[in-house]
Amino acid sequence: MRVALRNTAAVVLPLAIGLYSGHPQVGIGIAAGALDTMFSDQPGPYQQRLTRLFLAALAAAAASLVGFLIGDHIVPMSIACAICGFLGGMLVVFGPDIARVGMTSMLLLVITAATPQDVRGALSGGGLIFAGGMLLALFSVTAWPLQRYRPERLALADVYRGLAELARKPQKDGEAPGLSDAMNTLQTTLLGRYHARGRAMEAFRVLLELAERIRLELVAMAELETRRDGMGEMFRNDAARVLAAIAEAVDAAEPPQRAERALATLQASERALLAGSSGTGLSAHIQALSGQLAAVVRNANWAGSRGEERAQRAETTLPDTLRSASALSTLRANITTGSVAFRHAVRCAVVLTLAFAVSRYYELPHGYWLPMTAAIVLRPDFAATFNFGLLRVVGTILGLVLTSLLLRFTPDATWAHILMLGVLCVIFRYLAGAHYGIAVAALTGTVVVLLAFEGVESNTAMHDRVLNTALGSGLALLAYVLWPSWERHRARNALSDMLCAYADYLDALVVPADAGRRHEVRMATRTARTNALASVDRMRTEPGTPGVLQELAETLYANGNRLARTAMTLEALIDMGDVPEDWKHVGPFIHEASVELRRQAEALTRTEGISMPPALREHQRNLVEALSRGKDREFADAVGRLTDRLTDNVDTIAHVVTRRSTTPL
């Protein structure tokens, strides 16, 4: 709601000032610019957010300038629509936030073309739209000097709350509710593009790394814990209190005083648990967790702008596996008919150009609604395009009818219409992520009221807008049907990439001394898993996907996750200072499992069956027998259970891949 209110203020305030000062066109231009860049105001680091809003405002201004200048000329405008549609469509390769900038540019191009201006008017109009976008950006980051690292702190606090929940309710796979999503968000916030920089960021990154290690230690303790005297549960509850206090301190940007007291209690529990122990197995993980929690308490005191001056400056670079390729390289790699982004870009170019040409050729009243609707509805996948199309038509009709009635029965006064505009704008921004149909109804009402200030009568334009909206939605759906990009033809590549990432993770465990490499691969694995899940979800919503095909994809994804959790638990056994001597027997077996997994991933892309790995189970039994002769019984038992799970994971995936070969994915 805070975001919805500040975005609405950026739309309503300049409009109200312009109307009451006798400069309505200035107010309307700035309000339109703020409205068009509204959805680029997304969560994230302030620098990331400001960069995104600046690019959105600049793209909107440039598109508006072109539309104002050549809107009267059909051929140049058609060429501009094709170029803008293609480039805007290609921006999907950089994620949804940047893709919105492309869509905004398409909208402003066709909308401003309906009211062509001379050079002076075009520059003024484009400048006002840019000013509206930057006003919204100013409102978005207005608390920056006071809460400079608030987005980072909130993401970090969510992770430590998830770790506290994991400590209270131990799970051997480490999958506490919401923890994985929170870790993904934190990784993107701290290491993503346009992340913030400064001394405090070093403390945040240290806390991120410690969160990964604490999660591994909690998983290892759940795997190894055998005591039934309640001491282990007491230690975990003490750890949960420390983690919850850390989350509270980071969230409030306050010194971790309560966490320091909770840490003292935990250290007392540690001394009681370790009295008379040998210092191996579970005891080693208790010591490691205690040390990591102490490090968290220290670093939490440095996190945020208030503790920035006390933080240690250190070199922090993104791991190679997380560095994004250059924008030019990414675009060049997607200039192929096999790329979903390329297909989407071509569809955008053709549909936007055709919609504009049809609206001008037939001189449709308020015809810019036709290409505008097509640009909004068209999405890279069929399911989203279909859903957006239906909801767009229904929402537009609902918004037009309700707003027309409200305008008729409310007082014919400027203040009443401004108030109505503000309410509709808040509803649109607040509910857009919850229900697109309701949001479109509110957006339509917002546009109708805004145009009413320019003298456009809502009742006379209603029929034309409904007709153009229906035509635009139908045109977008037709383009997708004629040249589709079905997710079911791409899912095998996303799932194969996920399995290859898991194989890389297993390989990183073969040489346990390289902790940095393990951290890099773990981050890349999380990204591959997220991409695979998105692909499976998109395939689920597409029409015509065979049920057996969907079941195979979901089964493969689920079993891949089981393997990843097994690998994470194996890493937890060695994620400490002294690697067990018997790990020299475990490493070769893990490498053998990774080779088999990579073979299965390659078979998945070739649509062929694969033989079950017959020697893997025998080698696992030999490994367990060799470890049983060692001194560390706890370690041997844990490795025996985990390698048995790993063998079962690899065998099951091979079985799923073989089933997959009979039904092309």
XYZ file of C-alpha atoms in Angstrom:
665
model
C 0.000 0.000 0.000
C 2.908 2.355 0.684
C 4.112 1.863 -2.897
C 0.592 2.311 -4.294
C 0.122 5.559 -2.400
C 3.439 7.105 -3.410
C 2.890 6.107 -7.061
C -0.583 7.609 -6.968
C 0.805 10.811 -5.468
C 3.227 11.099 -8.410
C 0.232 10.912 -10.770
C -2.340 13.022 -8.916
C -0.251 15.852 -7.457
C 1.179 17.266 -10.727
C -2.251 16.945 -12.341
C -3.941 18.845 -9.523
C -1.258 21.552 -9.506
C -1.463 21.909 -13.284
C -5.250 22.206 -13.261
C -5.409 24.746 -10.458
C -2.520 26.826 -11.823
C -4.066 27.093 -15.277
C -1.629 24.721 -17.030
C -3.665 21.523 -17.476
C -1.572 20.156 -20.354
C 1.577 20.285 -18.237
C -0.144 18.448 -15.385
C -1.615 15.828 -17.712
C 1.760 15.193 -19.402
C 3.607 14.701 -16.116
C 0.794 12.520 -14.741
C 0.877 10.358 -17.883
C 4.644 9.904 -17.543
C 4.300 8.820 -13.922
C 1.462 6.446 -14.797
C 3.480 4.806 -17.581
C 6.565 4.175 -15.424
C 4.597 3.093 -12.356
C 5.341 -0.631 -12.599
C 9.058 -0.104 -12.880
C 8.916 0.881 -9.210
C 9.671 -2.626 -7.968
C 11.349 -3.861 -4.757
C 15.120 -3.993 -4.685
C 18.192 -1.967 -3.787
C 17.705 1.772 -4.195
C 20.379 2.111 -6.875
C 18.843 -0.774 -8.795
C 15.392 0.785 -8.477
C 16.558 4.264 -9.522
C 18.391 2.884 -12.563
C 15.318 0.908 -13.619
C 13.025 3.939 -13.249
C 15.427 6.207 -15.124
C 15.599 3.762 -18.052
C 11.804 3.420 -18.078
C 11.315 7.213 -18.076
C 13.955 7.704 -20.782
C 12.462 5.000 -23.013
C 8.957 6.442 -22.521
C 10.170 9.934 -23.409
C 12.032 8.733 -26.517
C 9.043 6.729 -27.761
C 6.744 9.683 -27.096
C 9.029 12.034 -28.987
C 8.985 9.765 -32.040
C 5.201 9.362 -31.847
C 4.624 13.108 -31.585
C 6.976 13.850 -34.507
C 5.897 11.269 -37.111
C 2.413 10.287 -35.914
C 0.816 11.778 -39.037
C 2.925 9.676 -41.439
C 1.731 6.080 -41.743
C 4.793 4.523 -43.411
C 7.445 6.014 -41.074
C 5.217 5.211 -38.091
C 4.803 1.624 -39.287
C 8.574 1.285 -39.495
C 8.905 2.821 -36.024
C 6.298 0.355 -34.686
C 8.215 -2.571 -36.175
C 11.531 -1.417 -34.696
C 10.065 -0.544 -31.304
C 8.072 -3.785 -31.197
C 11.093 -5.938 -32.003
C 13.481 -4.211 -29.602
C 10.846 -4.032 -26.869
C 10.055 -7.718 -27.297
C 13.722 -8.717 -27.132
C 14.022 -7.093 -23.710
C 12.328 -10.137 -22.157
C 15.769 -11.785 -22.105
C 16.720 -9.406 -19.285
C 13.756 -10.294 -17.076
C 10.260 -8.930 -16.411
C 11.368 -5.581 -14.984
C 13.269 -4.568 -18.129
C 10.545 -6.124 -20.303
C 8.078 -3.634 -18.823
C 10.255 -0.833 -20.188
C 9.851 -2.295 -23.678
C 6.086 -2.565 -23.313
C 5.849 1.008 -21.995
C 7.765 2.257 -25.016
C 5.348 0.532 -27.392
C 2.359 2.013 -25.591
C 3.679 5.570 -25.605
C 4.648 5.346 -29.278
C 1.131 4.512 -30.482
C -0.668 6.738 -27.956
C 1.304 9.897 -28.753
C 1.043 9.199 -32.489
C -2.683 9.942 -32.141
C -1.864 13.587 -31.333
C 1.079 14.588 -33.575
C 2.951 17.803 -32.723
C 5.499 20.089 -34.270
C 9.116 19.828 -33.124
C 8.620 22.223 -30.224
C 5.458 20.497 -29.070
C 7.065 17.054 -29.415
C 10.047 18.075 -27.322
C 7.779 19.603 -24.702
C 5.537 16.527 -24.596
C 8.413 14.087 -24.376
C 10.058 16.203 -21.704
C 6.899 16.262 -19.597
C 6.545 12.477 -19.810
C 10.181 12.074 -18.791
C 9.625 14.499 -15.915
C 6.657 12.420 -14.754
C 8.767 9.269 -14.698
C 11.547 10.963 -12.756
C 9.050 12.452 -10.301
C 7.849 8.942 -9.573
C 11.493 7.858 -9.193
C 12.047 10.699 -6.728
C 9.069 9.562 -4.655
C 10.351 5.971 -4.819
C 13.752 6.779 -3.330
C 12.751 9.746 -1.206
C 13.628 7.884 2.031
C 17.065 6.859 0.706
C 19.130 9.143 2.996
C 17.211 7.850 6.022
C 16.909 4.150 5.111
C 19.541 3.621 2.476
C 19.762 -0.157 2.831
C 16.178 -0.937 3.780
C 15.496 -3.392 0.881
C 18.689 -5.315 1.681
C 17.848 -5.423 5.386
C 14.320 -6.695 4.783
C 15.548 -9.483 2.487
C 18.211 -10.488 5.005
C 15.736 -10.459 7.896
C 13.423 -12.818 5.982
C 16.261 -15.314 5.548
C 17.207 -15.294 9.224
C 13.567 -15.754 10.237
C 13.482 -18.810 7.971
C 16.667 -20.133 9.590
C 15.109 -19.639 13.027
C 12.124 -21.709 11.913
C 14.463 -24.407 10.576
C 16.292 -24.509 13.918
C 13.024 -24.925 15.832
C 11.695 -27.614 13.493
C 14.693 -29.462 12.050
C 14.328 -31.072 8.639
C 16.978 -33.229 7.055
C 16.518 -31.651 3.627
C 16.724 -28.088 4.962
C 13.481 -27.076 3.281
C 11.913 -24.811 5.905
C 8.766 -23.108 4.584
C 9.674 -20.089 2.512
C 13.411 -20.339 3.216
C 14.443 -21.201 -0.345
C 12.410 -18.323 -1.795
C 13.876 -15.958 0.794
C 17.414 -17.102 -0.106
C 16.697 -16.531 -3.805
C 15.419 -13.022 -3.109
C 18.411 -12.201 -0.927
C 20.860 -13.470 -3.545
C 19.238 -11.297 -6.218
C 19.136 -8.263 -3.931
C 22.760 -8.461 -2.804
C 24.423 -9.894 -5.910
C 22.063 -8.989 -8.757
C 22.466 -6.329 -11.381
C 22.700 -2.750 -10.096
C 23.196 -3.932 -6.526
C 24.145 -1.276 -3.993
C 27.764 -0.666 -3.089
C 29.409 0.569 0.069
C 31.006 -0.606 3.258
C 27.752 -1.895 4.684
C 27.368 -4.215 1.682
C 30.406 -6.150 2.875
C 28.595 -6.922 6.132
C 25.465 -7.925 4.213
C 27.455 -10.311 2.017
C 29.173 -11.804 5.057
C 25.742 -12.372 6.596
C 24.563 -14.005 3.354
C 27.504 -16.400 3.363
C 26.992 -17.149 7.062
C 23.311 -17.851 6.395
C 24.305 -20.483 3.827
C 26.720 -22.092 6.290
C 24.245 -21.992 9.186
C 21.667 -23.713 7.019
C 24.147 -26.470 6.216
C 25.067 -26.911 9.880
C 21.403 -27.194 10.892
C 20.866 -29.810 8.194
C 23.908 -31.766 9.350
C 22.749 -31.660 12.968
C 19.333 -32.994 11.968
C 21.077 -35.825 10.138
C 23.478 -36.720 12.953
C 21.499 -35.965 16.095
C 20.942 -39.144 18.109
C 20.735 -37.921 21.723
C 17.366 -38.253 23.389
C 18.070 -36.302 26.593
C 16.603 -33.056 25.281
C 19.950 -31.248 25.207
C 20.068 -31.152 21.417
C 16.575 -29.670 21.247
C 17.540 -27.089 23.860
C 20.582 -26.069 21.801
C 18.488 -25.730 18.640
C 15.917 -23.597 20.461
C 18.721 -21.381 21.747
C 20.030 -21.085 18.179
C 16.528 -20.204 16.977
C 16.338 -17.387 19.538
C 19.666 -15.991 18.350
C 18.568 -16.141 14.708
C 15.183 -14.536 15.437
C 16.892 -11.747 17.408
C 19.292 -11.168 14.495
C 16.340 -10.894 12.097
C 14.688 -8.373 14.409
C 17.868 -6.293 14.762
C 18.574 -6.252 11.002
C 14.949 -5.421 10.225
C 14.961 -2.487 12.661
C 18.535 -1.371 11.833
C 19.385 -1.543 15.532
C 22.414 -3.017 17.365
C 21.880 -6.744 18.076
C 21.729 -6.403 21.851
C 19.039 -9.040 22.335
C 20.962 -11.366 20.053
C 24.066 -10.924 22.206
C 22.153 -12.056 25.288
C 20.678 -15.014 23.390
C 24.167 -15.919 22.165
C 25.471 -16.058 25.749
C 22.688 -18.524 26.615
C 23.520 -20.631 23.552
C 27.193 -20.775 24.456
C 26.240 -22.053 27.902
C 24.199 -24.805 26.243
C 27.156 -25.576 23.999
C 29.445 -26.096 26.995
C 26.911 -28.435 28.601
C 26.473 -30.466 25.416
C 30.182 -30.812 24.710
C 31.192 -31.797 28.240
C 33.014 -35.087 27.919
C 32.484 -35.400 24.135
C 35.212 -36.396 21.695
C 34.801 -33.362 19.462
C 33.776 -35.333 16.375
C 30.503 -35.877 14.526
C 27.607 -33.896 16.010
C 29.891 -32.128 18.493
C 31.936 -30.609 15.679
C 28.818 -29.200 14.029
C 27.597 -27.754 17.335
C 30.925 -25.965 17.732
C 30.806 -24.749 14.125
C 27.248 -23.457 14.463
C 28.085 -21.640 17.690
C 31.048 -19.935 16.031
C 28.980 -18.929 13.009
C 26.228 -17.463 15.178
C 28.847 -15.441 17.055
C 30.111 -14.150 13.700
C 26.555 -13.253 12.697
C 26.074 -11.216 15.868
C 29.314 -9.334 15.192
C 28.467 -8.576 11.567
C 24.873 -7.610 12.326
C 26.285 -4.703 14.312
C 27.953 -3.427 11.116
C 25.014 -3.960 8.743
C 23.081 -0.935 7.511
C 23.919 2.718 7.131
C 24.205 3.278 10.890
C 26.954 0.718 11.208
C 28.584 1.369 7.850
C 31.502 3.330 9.263
C 32.376 0.384 11.539
C 32.264 -2.189 8.773
C 35.496 -3.512 7.313
C 36.246 -2.590 3.726
C 37.081 -5.634 1.661
C 37.058 -6.567 -1.983
C 33.756 -8.145 -2.994
C 33.238 -9.445 -6.489
C 30.521 -11.502 -8.039
C 31.447 -15.140 -8.654
C 32.151 -15.941 -12.295
C 29.123 -18.223 -12.436
C 26.849 -15.375 -11.368
C 28.180 -12.661 -13.649
C 25.765 -11.636 -16.304
C 26.999 -11.596 -19.845
C 27.115 -8.233 -21.577
C 23.807 -6.982 -22.911
C 25.079 -7.139 -26.492
C 26.254 -10.745 -26.092
C 22.947 -11.755 -24.549
C 20.963 -10.193 -27.376
C 23.244 -11.706 -30.021
C 22.833 -15.161 -28.502
C 19.051 -14.855 -28.778
C 18.916 -13.792 -32.447
C 17.701 -17.207 -33.563
C 14.300 -18.697 -34.352
C 14.858 -21.195 -31.542
C 14.849 -18.392 -28.975
C 11.578 -17.627 -27.207
C 12.670 -13.997 -26.899
C 13.312 -13.723 -30.658
C 9.928 -15.227 -31.503
C 8.254 -12.874 -29.050
C 10.111 -9.895 -30.532
C 9.034 -10.779 -34.067
C 5.437 -11.244 -32.933
C 5.525 -7.871 -31.154
C 6.928 -6.148 -34.238
C 4.382 -7.659 -36.618
C 1.365 -7.295 -34.336
C 2.128 -3.719 -33.275
C 2.742 -2.634 -36.872
C -0.342 -4.416 -38.202
C -2.550 -3.080 -35.406
C -1.375 0.477 -36.046
C -1.835 0.145 -39.818
C -5.358 -1.277 -39.423
C -6.389 1.477 -37.026
C -5.155 4.164 -39.429
C -6.350 2.523 -42.669
C -9.906 2.138 -41.382
C -9.704 5.414 -39.454
C -11.023 3.802 -36.308
C -12.154 6.333 -33.702
C -9.797 6.243 -30.738
C -7.884 3.695 -32.796
C -4.728 3.856 -30.680
C -6.503 1.532 -28.234
C -6.081 -1.261 -30.812
C -2.227 -1.377 -30.941
C -2.079 -0.388 -27.262
C -4.155 -3.432 -26.261
C -2.165 -5.742 -28.513
C 1.106 -4.595 -26.911
C -0.259 -5.115 -23.391
C -1.795 -8.518 -24.064
C 0.994 -10.162 -26.059
C 3.297 -12.202 -23.801
C 6.171 -14.631 -24.514
C 4.008 -17.675 -23.609
C 0.551 -18.651 -24.770
C -1.067 -19.092 -21.355
C -0.231 -15.571 -20.226
C -1.331 -14.103 -23.571
C -4.649 -15.955 -23.433
C -5.367 -15.032 -19.809
C -4.293 -11.417 -20.283
C -6.446 -11.144 -23.412
C -9.649 -12.315 -21.752
C -9.074 -10.279 -18.605
C -8.162 -7.224 -20.657
C -11.475 -7.293 -22.552
C -13.574 -7.953 -19.443
C -11.674 -5.416 -17.342
C -11.887 -2.727 -20.017
C -15.640 -3.085 -20.406
C -16.140 -3.083 -16.646
C -13.882 -0.074 -16.163
C -15.543 1.925 -18.942
C -19.067 1.273 -17.691
C -18.356 1.932 -14.013
C -16.247 5.033 -14.624
C -18.794 6.495 -17.022
C -21.496 6.028 -14.402
C -19.333 7.582 -11.700
C -18.529 10.589 -13.875
C -22.213 11.074 -14.577
C -23.383 10.913 -10.973
C -20.487 12.628 -9.167
C -20.371 16.428 -8.834
C -19.143 18.178 -11.960
C -16.185 19.559 -10.047
C -12.449 19.240 -10.577
C -11.772 18.126 -7.011
C -14.280 15.249 -7.301
C -12.699 13.951 -10.494
C -9.182 14.223 -9.051
C -10.310 12.261 -6.005
C -11.838 9.598 -8.245
C -8.611 9.422 -10.257
C -6.592 8.933 -7.074
C -8.840 6.130 -5.791
C -8.750 4.286 -9.129
C -4.976 4.681 -9.370
C -4.458 3.214 -5.884
C -6.721 0.260 -6.722
C -4.853 -0.339 -9.969
C -1.385 -0.279 -8.413
C -2.348 -2.233 -5.313
C -4.291 -5.053 -7.018
C -2.292 -5.438 -10.234
C -0.269 -8.282 -8.766
C -3.333 -10.002 -7.326
C -5.922 -9.894 -10.131
C -5.220 -8.525 -13.590
C -8.901 -8.146 -14.514
C -9.692 -5.863 -11.569
C -6.471 -3.945 -12.165
C -7.368 -3.387 -15.835
C -10.804 -2.131 -14.839
C -9.166 0.381 -12.489
C -6.555 1.329 -15.103
C -9.232 1.871 -17.727
C -11.100 4.098 -15.319
C -7.904 6.014 -14.555
C -7.271 6.649 -18.263
C -10.909 7.659 -18.864
C -10.802 10.236 -16.051
C -7.405 11.516 -17.192
C -8.680 11.975 -20.750
C -11.818 13.634 -19.433
C -9.614 16.499 -18.264
C -8.656 16.922 -21.942
C -12.302 17.068 -22.966
C -12.733 13.489 -24.225
C -16.325 12.466 -23.422
C -16.362 9.022 -21.816
C -19.835 7.972 -23.016
C -19.187 8.630 -26.704
C -15.836 6.851 -26.637
C -17.035 3.737 -24.781
C -18.112 1.707 -27.809
C -14.949 2.520 -29.743
C -12.660 1.530 -26.866
C -14.436 -1.787 -26.270
C -14.253 -2.647 -29.961
C -10.561 -1.757 -30.248
C -9.750 -3.681 -27.065
C -11.449 -6.813 -28.386
C -9.698 -6.501 -31.756
C -6.295 -5.958 -30.138
C -6.661 -8.980 -27.864
C -7.808 -11.160 -30.753
C -4.896 -10.012 -32.906
C -2.386 -10.901 -30.183
C -3.888 -14.377 -29.764
C -3.960 -14.935 -33.525
C -0.269 -14.057 -33.815
C 0.599 -16.586 -31.122
C -1.470 -19.321 -32.768
C 0.153 -18.703 -36.163
C 3.722 -18.796 -34.781
C 3.695 -20.341 -31.317
C 6.504 -20.874 -28.812
C 5.150 -23.795 -26.857
C 6.874 -24.300 -23.529
C 6.602 -28.074 -23.892
C 9.270 -27.858 -26.598
C 11.627 -25.965 -24.260
C 11.046 -27.705 -20.953
C 13.525 -30.486 -21.695
C 16.355 -27.948 -22.060
C 15.479 -26.201 -18.787
C 15.288 -29.537 -16.944
C 18.527 -30.722 -18.541
C 20.258 -27.524 -17.437
C 18.967 -28.138 -13.919
C 20.390 -31.685 -13.868
C 23.730 -30.438 -15.216
C 23.823 -27.810 -12.469
C 23.207 -30.539 -9.890
C 26.041 -32.576 -11.419
C 28.309 -29.533 -11.067
C 27.263 -29.277 -7.426
C 28.203 -32.926 -6.821
C 31.568 -32.395 -8.517
C 32.216 -29.433 -6.214
C 31.936 -31.819 -3.243
C 34.678 -34.102 -4.515
C 37.389 -31.656 -3.363
C 35.970 -30.412 -0.058
C 38.781 -27.922 0.594
C 37.479 -25.595 -2.138
C 34.684 -23.925 -0.135
C 34.542 -20.925 -2.498
C 33.832 -23.143 -5.467
C 31.056 -24.910 -3.561
C 29.441 -21.556 -2.757
C 29.528 -20.445 -6.406
C 28.030 -23.685 -7.688
C 25.355 -23.691 -5.006
C 24.216 -20.229 -6.138
C 24.166 -21.296 -9.802
C 22.209 -24.430 -8.881
C 19.521 -22.366 -7.219
C 19.160 -20.256 -10.377
C 18.892 -23.349 -12.613
C 16.256 -24.846 -10.332
C 14.200 -21.626 -10.430
C 14.352 -21.546 -14.242
C 13.238 -25.187 -14.475
C 10.311 -24.583 -12.134
C 9.184 -21.575 -14.181
C 9.305 -23.687 -17.347
C 7.273 -26.501 -15.789
C 4.700 -24.025 -14.492
C 4.313 -22.395 -17.912
C 3.880 -25.777 -19.570
C 1.160 -26.641 -17.045
C -0.962 -23.668 -18.155
C -0.579 -24.240 -21.904
C -3.445 -25.847 -23.815
C -2.791 -29.157 -25.513
C -0.003 -30.355 -23.202
C -0.423 -34.159 -22.819
C -1.081 -35.175 -19.244
C 1.612 -37.845 -19.267
C 4.101 -35.250 -20.494
C 3.301 -32.879 -17.651
C 3.536 -35.715 -15.133
C 6.978 -36.719 -16.401
C 8.281 -33.148 -16.235
C 6.982 -32.608 -12.704
C 8.352 -35.969 -11.562
C 11.772 -35.190 -12.983
C 11.779 -31.771 -11.312
C 10.731 -33.222 -7.959
C 13.364 -35.961 -8.055
C 15.998 -33.472 -9.117
C 15.181 -31.449 -6.012
C 15.529 -34.565 -3.859
C 19.000 -35.077 -5.287
C 19.943 -31.445 -4.658
C 18.892 -31.718 -1.027
C 20.899 -34.914 -0.646
C 23.949 -33.132 -2.047
C 23.403 -30.205 0.294
C 23.256 -32.557 3.280
C 26.472 -34.236 2.129
C 28.111 -30.831 1.960
C 26.915 -30.128 5.489
C 29.052 -33.050 6.721
C 32.251 -31.451 5.436
C 31.465 -27.744 5.786
C 33.815 -27.165 8.707
C 37.499 -26.657 9.352
C 38.682 -30.287 9.482
C 37.428 -32.566 6.714
C 37.095 -36.193 7.922
C 39.954 -38.378 6.767
C 37.525 -40.950 5.374
C 36.235 -38.412 2.838
C 38.929 -39.689 0.477
C 36.702 -42.747 -0.030
C 33.534 -40.668 -0.494
C 34.777 -38.209 -3.131
C 35.284 -40.761 -5.964
C 31.797 -42.177 -5.420
C 30.219 -38.699 -5.591
C 32.113 -38.020 -8.827
C 30.799 -41.270 -10.288
C 27.253 -40.207 -9.398
C 27.787 -36.805 -11.041
C 29.031 -38.459 -14.262
C 25.900 -40.608 -14.383
C 23.683 -37.602 -13.746
C 25.315 -35.597 -16.525
C 24.821 -38.527 -18.885
C 21.125 -38.534 -18.039
C 20.871 -34.771 -18.628
C 22.392 -35.164 -22.087
C 20.029 -38.030 -22.901
C 17.097 -35.818 -21.927
C 17.920 -33.296 -24.668
C 18.401 -36.025 -27.280
C 15.015 -37.650 -26.580
C 16.526 -41.070 -26.005
C 16.416 -43.685 -23.287
C 19.304 -44.417 -20.977
C 20.462 -47.558 -19.191
C 20.259 -47.688 -15.434
C 23.665 -47.235 -13.725
C 24.235 -50.855 -12.574
C 27.584 -50.335 -10.854
C 26.561 -47.369 -8.718
C 24.656 -49.403 -6.122
C 27.490 -51.930 -5.825
C 30.051 -49.159 -5.369
C 27.860 -47.594 -2.686
C 27.831 -50.849 -0.724
C 31.611 -51.118 -1.027
C 31.935 -47.531 0.225
C 29.777 -48.231 3.276
C 31.833 -51.325 4.060
C 35.087 -49.352 3.816
C 33.777 -46.585 6.061
C 32.562 -49.084 8.665
C 36.192 -49.939 9.391
C 36.984 -46.319 10.294
C 36.987 -44.705 13.712
C 34.184 -42.157 13.276
C 30.994 -44.216 13.514
C 28.663 -41.207 13.385
C 30.262 -40.004 10.161
C 30.163 -43.483 8.616
C 26.484 -43.945 9.445
C 25.552 -40.529 8.080
C 27.506 -41.068 4.846
C 25.941 -44.514 4.472
C 22.438 -43.079 4.673
C 23.201 -40.170 2.366
C 25.002 -42.158 -0.328
C 22.127 -44.625 -0.292
C 19.778 -41.698 -0.905
C 22.064 -40.340 -3.631
C 22.145 -43.702 -5.406
C 18.378 -43.919 -5.230
C 18.093 -40.358 -6.578
C 20.311 -41.081 -9.586
C 18.538 -44.389 -10.316
C 15.115 -42.742 -10.141
C 16.101 -39.922 -12.480
C 17.452 -42.461 -14.970
C 14.097 -44.244 -14.809
C 12.200 -40.984 -15.391
C 14.449 -40.022 -18.316
C 13.849 -43.421 -19.919
C 10.093 -42.954 -19.571
C 10.502 -39.491 -21.062
C 12.134 -40.935 -24.192
C 8.864 -42.558 -25.264
C 6.973 -39.224 -25.212
C 8.818 -36.271 -26.805
C 9.021 -33.336 -24.401
